Coordinates of C-alpha atoms in Angstrom, one line a residue:
E1 CA 24.9 80.0 -100.7
A2 CA 28.1 81.7 -102.3
Y3 CA 31.1 80.5 -103.8
S4 CA 34.3 81.8 -105.4
G5 CA 37.5 80.7 -106.8
G6 CA 40.9 81.6 -105.4
K7 CA 43.3 79.9 -102.7
A8 CA 41.4 80.1 -99.6
F9 CA 40.3 76.6 -99.5
L10 CA 43.9 75.6 -100.0
Q11 CA 45.3 77.7 -97.5
L12 CA 42.4 76.5 -95.1
A13 CA 43.5 72.8 -95.7
R14 CA 47.2 73.5 -95.2
S15 CA 46.3 75.2 -92.0
G16 CA 44.7 71.8 -90.8
Y17 CA 41.0 72.5 -91.3
D18 CA 38.5 71.3 -93.7
A19 CA 35.7 73.8 -93.0
L20 CA 35.2 77.0 -91.0
V21 CA 31.9 77.9 -88.9
I22 CA 31.7 81.4 -87.2
R23 CA 28.6 81.7 -84.9
G24 CA 27.6 84.8 -83.0
A25 CA 29.1 88.3 -83.3
L26 CA 32.0 90.3 -82.0
D27 CA 31.6 93.4 -79.9
V28 CA 34.0 95.6 -81.9
W29 CA 35.7 95.1 -85.4
H30 CA 38.2 92.2 -85.5
Y31 CA 39.9 90.0 -88.2
L32 CA 40.4 86.3 -88.1
E33 CA 43.7 84.8 -88.2
I34 CA 44.2 81.2 -88.9
R35 CA 47.5 79.9 -89.1
N36 CA 48.7 76.3 -89.0
G37 CA 46.3 74.9 -86.5
S38 CA 46.1 78.4 -84.4
V39 CA 43.0 80.4 -84.7
R40 CA 42.5 83.7 -83.1
F41 CA 40.7 87.2 -83.6
K42 CA 42.7 90.3 -83.6
D43 CA 41.9 94.0 -83.6
A44 CA 40.9 95.3 -86.9
G45 CA 40.1 99.0 -85.9
A46 CA 42.6 100.3 -88.1
L47 CA 41.1 98.5 -91.2
T48 CA 37.5 99.8 -90.8
G49 CA 36.5 102.0 -93.6
K50 CA 39.2 100.9 -96.1
D51 CA 38.1 99.0 -99.4
S52 CA 38.8 95.4 -100.0
F53 CA 42.1 96.1 -102.0
E54 CA 43.4 98.4 -99.2
T55 CA 42.4 95.9 -96.5
E56 CA 44.2 93.0 -98.5
K57 CA 47.3 94.8 -99.0
I58 CA 47.9 95.7 -95.3
L59 CA 47.2 92.2 -94.4
R60 CA 49.5 90.5 -96.8
D61 CA 52.4 93.1 -95.7
E62 CA 51.9 92.1 -92.2
Y63 CA 52.1 88.5 -93.2
A64 CA 54.6 89.0 -96.1
S65 CA 57.0 86.1 -95.0
E66 CA 54.1 83.7 -95.2
K67 CA 51.9 82.4 -98.0
S68 CA 48.3 83.4 -97.2
T69 CA 45.0 84.1 -98.5
V70 CA 42.7 86.9 -97.6
L71 CA 38.9 87.1 -97.3
T72 CA 37.5 90.6 -96.7
I73 CA 34.8 93.0 -96.9
G74 CA 34.7 96.7 -97.7
P75 CA 32.6 99.6 -96.8
A76 CA 29.6 98.0 -98.0
G77 CA 29.7 94.8 -96.0
E78 CA 30.7 96.9 -93.0
N79 CA 27.3 98.9 -93.5
R80 CA 25.5 95.9 -94.0
V81 CA 24.4 96.6 -97.7
K82 CA 22.1 93.7 -98.5
Y83 CA 24.0 92.7 -101.3
A84 CA 27.5 93.4 -100.1
A85 CA 30.0 90.6 -101.5
I86 CA 33.2 89.1 -99.6
C87 CA 36.4 89.6 -101.6
N88 CA 38.8 86.7 -101.8
D89 CA 42.2 87.8 -103.0
K90 CA 41.0 90.6 -105.0
A91 CA 39.9 88.7 -108.1
N92 CA 37.4 86.6 -106.7
Y93 CA 34.0 87.3 -105.0
L94 CA 31.3 85.6 -102.9
G95 CA 28.8 87.7 -104.6
R96 CA 25.4 85.9 -103.9
V97 CA 22.8 86.3 -101.1
G98 CA 24.7 89.5 -99.2
M99 CA 27.4 87.2 -97.8
G100 CA 29.4 90.3 -97.2
A101 CA 26.5 91.9 -95.3
V102 CA 26.6 88.7 -92.9
M103 CA 30.2 89.1 -92.4
G104 CA 29.8 92.8 -91.4
S105 CA 26.8 91.8 -89.0
K106 CA 29.6 89.8 -87.1
N107 CA 32.0 92.9 -86.9
L108 CA 34.2 90.5 -88.8
K109 CA 36.4 92.6 -91.2
A110 CA 38.7 90.0 -92.7
I111 CA 39.8 86.4 -92.5
I112 CA 43.7 85.7 -93.2
V113 CA 44.6 82.2 -93.6
A114 CA 48.2 81.0 -93.8
G115 CA 49.3 77.4 -93.8
N116 CA 52.2 75.4 -94.8
Q117 CA 51.2 71.9 -93.6
P118 CA 51.1 68.9 -96.1
I119 CA 47.5 68.0 -96.9
P120 CA 46.7 64.4 -96.1
M121 CA 45.2 62.2 -98.8
T122 CA 43.3 58.9 -98.1
D123 CA 43.9 57.3 -101.5
K124 CA 46.4 59.4 -103.5
A125 CA 46.3 57.0 -106.7
S126 CA 42.5 57.3 -107.0
F127 CA 42.9 61.0 -106.7
K128 CA 45.3 61.0 -109.5
T129 CA 43.1 59.0 -111.6
A130 CA 40.2 61.1 -111.2
R131 CA 42.2 64.3 -111.5
K132 CA 43.5 63.2 -114.9
S133 CA 40.2 62.1 -116.1
A134 CA 38.8 65.4 -115.2
L135 CA 41.4 67.3 -117.0
E136 CA 40.9 65.4 -120.2
A137 CA 37.2 66.1 -120.0
A138 CA 37.7 69.9 -119.7
R139 CA 40.3 70.0 -122.7
E140 CA 37.7 68.3 -124.9
S141 CA 34.8 70.4 -123.8
I142 CA 33.4 73.0 -126.3
V143 CA 32.1 75.1 -123.3
A144 CA 35.5 75.1 -121.6
M145 CA 37.4 76.1 -124.6
S146 CA 34.9 79.0 -125.1
L147 CA 35.5 80.0 -121.5
N148 CA 39.2 79.9 -121.9
Q149 CA 39.1 82.2 -125.0
V150 CA 37.3 85.0 -123.2
G151 CA 35.6 83.9 -120.2
T152 CA 32.0 84.0 -119.1
A153 CA 31.4 86.8 -121.8
A154 CA 31.4 83.9 -124.0
A155 CA 27.7 83.4 -122.9
M156 CA 26.8 86.9 -123.7
E157 CA 25.4 86.3 -127.2
I158 CA 23.7 83.2 -126.2
G159 CA 22.4 84.8 -123.2
M160 CA 20.7 87.6 -125.3
M161 CA 19.0 85.2 -127.6
T162 CA 17.4 83.3 -124.7
G163 CA 16.5 86.2 -122.4
D164 CA 19.2 85.2 -119.8
V165 CA 20.7 88.5 -119.3
P166 CA 19.7 90.7 -116.5
I167 CA 19.0 94.0 -118.5
K168 CA 16.9 96.2 -116.1
N169 CA 16.4 93.4 -113.7
W170 CA 15.4 91.0 -116.5
S171 CA 12.6 93.1 -117.6
V172 CA 14.1 93.5 -121.0
G173 CA 15.0 90.2 -122.6
L174 CA 16.8 91.0 -126.0
V175 CA 19.0 93.9 -127.1
D176 CA 20.9 92.7 -130.1
E177 CA 23.5 95.3 -130.0
L178 CA 24.5 94.7 -126.8
G179 CA 25.5 91.0 -127.3
D180 CA 27.8 92.4 -130.0
E181 CA 29.1 95.5 -128.0
L182 CA 29.9 93.4 -124.9
G183 CA 30.2 89.9 -126.2
R184 CA 33.4 87.7 -126.7
N185 CA 34.6 89.0 -130.0
T186 CA 34.5 92.5 -128.9
I187 CA 36.6 91.9 -125.9
A188 CA 39.1 89.6 -127.7
E189 CA 39.7 92.2 -130.5
T190 CA 39.9 95.4 -128.3
I191 CA 41.2 95.0 -124.8
L192 CA 41.9 91.3 -123.9
K193 CA 45.6 91.0 -122.4
K194 CA 45.8 87.5 -121.0
R195 CA 43.7 85.1 -119.1
K196 CA 43.8 84.2 -115.3
A197 CA 43.0 81.0 -113.7
C198 CA 42.0 79.9 -110.2
F199 CA 44.1 77.6 -108.3
A200 CA 44.8 74.4 -110.5
C201 CA 42.1 75.2 -112.8
P202 CA 42.8 74.2 -116.6
I203 CA 40.1 76.6 -118.1
A204 CA 41.4 80.1 -116.9
C205 CA 37.8 81.8 -117.6
K206 CA 39.0 85.2 -116.2
P207 CA 40.4 87.3 -119.0
V208 CA 42.7 90.3 -117.9
V209 CA 42.0 93.4 -119.8
N210 CA 43.9 96.5 -120.7
I211 CA 42.2 99.6 -119.3
N212 CA 43.9 103.0 -119.5
N213 CA 47.4 101.6 -119.2
G214 CA 46.3 99.5 -116.3
T215 CA 44.5 96.0 -116.1
C216 CA 41.5 94.7 -114.5
I217 CA 40.0 91.1 -114.4
T218 CA 36.5 90.8 -116.0
K219 CA 33.5 89.6 -114.0
P220 CA 30.7 87.2 -115.1
Y221 CA 28.5 88.4 -117.8
D222 CA 25.6 88.8 -115.4
K223 CA 27.7 91.5 -113.4
I224 CA 28.7 93.1 -116.5
I225 CA 25.5 93.7 -118.3
P226 CA 23.5 95.7 -115.4
K227 CA 26.1 98.6 -115.8
C228 CA 25.1 99.1 -119.6
Q229 CA 21.7 100.0 -120.6
K230 CA 22.7 101.4 -124.1
A231 CA 25.9 100.7 -126.0
N232 CA 27.3 103.0 -128.9
N233 CA 31.1 102.5 -129.0
S234 CA 32.3 99.0 -128.3
P235 CA 35.8 99.9 -126.7
F236 CA 34.5 102.7 -125.0
I237 CA 31.6 101.1 -123.2
L238 CA 33.5 98.0 -122.3
I239 CA 36.2 100.2 -120.5
A240 CA 33.5 102.2 -118.8
V241 CA 31.9 98.9 -117.7
F242 CA 34.9 97.3 -116.4
L243 CA 35.9 100.4 -114.6
L244 CA 32.7 100.6 -112.8
N245 CA 32.8 97.2 -112.0
T246 CA 36.1 97.5 -110.3
V247 CA 35.1 100.6 -108.1
L248 CA 31.8 98.8 -106.8
L249 CA 33.9 95.5 -106.2
R250 CA 36.5 97.1 -104.3
A251 CA 33.8 98.5 -102.0
N252 CA 32.3 94.8 -102.1
R253 CA 29.1 96.1 -103.7
T254 CA 28.3 93.5 -106.3
P255 CA 27.0 95.3 -109.3
R256 CA 23.2 95.1 -109.5
N257 CA 20.5 96.5 -111.6
K258 CA 19.3 100.0 -111.0
N259 CA 15.7 98.6 -110.6
S260 CA 16.6 95.6 -108.6
S261 CA 14.3 95.2 -105.4
N262 CA 17.5 94.6 -103.3
M263 CA 19.0 98.0 -103.6
G264 CA 18.2 98.9 -100.0
A265 CA 21.1 100.7 -98.5
S266 CA 21.4 98.8 -95.2
T267 CA 19.8 96.7 -92.6
K268 CA 20.7 95.7 -89.1
D269 CA 19.5 92.4 -89.8
P270 CA 21.1 90.8 -93.0

């Protein structure tokens, strides 16, 4: 089980599909093109070895005239690293249970979905009512407000207090200074630039931060903390952590703890 934000579900629906099931494996590397009811595999030999950002750019350039979404794996998924992720439009990752390795085992480098069909709705009035109610609940939620301010890093301090932060694979439950160094206040006061939302989401829990005159989108707190065992300088350690996350995620290696039992390099049967 893994999930992510992004627009893949939207483009899939606009292409005329509610779900996608992939069975079996290809003999050589391909990517899957889904376009307004048409589905076909296309050669991806030129994409192999490229990281997720490079792959997405190449495919987006090829389909530049259409609104599209891209799901892809990087070198980690190609080599079936057990905890490889699937990248969804750069800022979203299906990071649990090694879905990138599963995709790699099928020799499937990427999926691009481009659709412009209207999405049928059985009961539009009821949908609008439910949507309005959900938006009102989100606006009034203290949790949603906190996530809106600095993302899931808002849970850092509470996580430290309750032992729900994966420091050294959960072998260390509490390090007070890390909650301060990597928590929401430090992010907001030092490197926060703006917030980014998944499609149609009112919460916008993804802070975009300034890193050396560039930007990156922060990841959930349980992906931030394993990269930091000790913190001395807040802005410095935040920058280091976010840069390392970006490098790993481009290769589609979900940041994990050094001592994790899932650190095997590769497997033929993910």
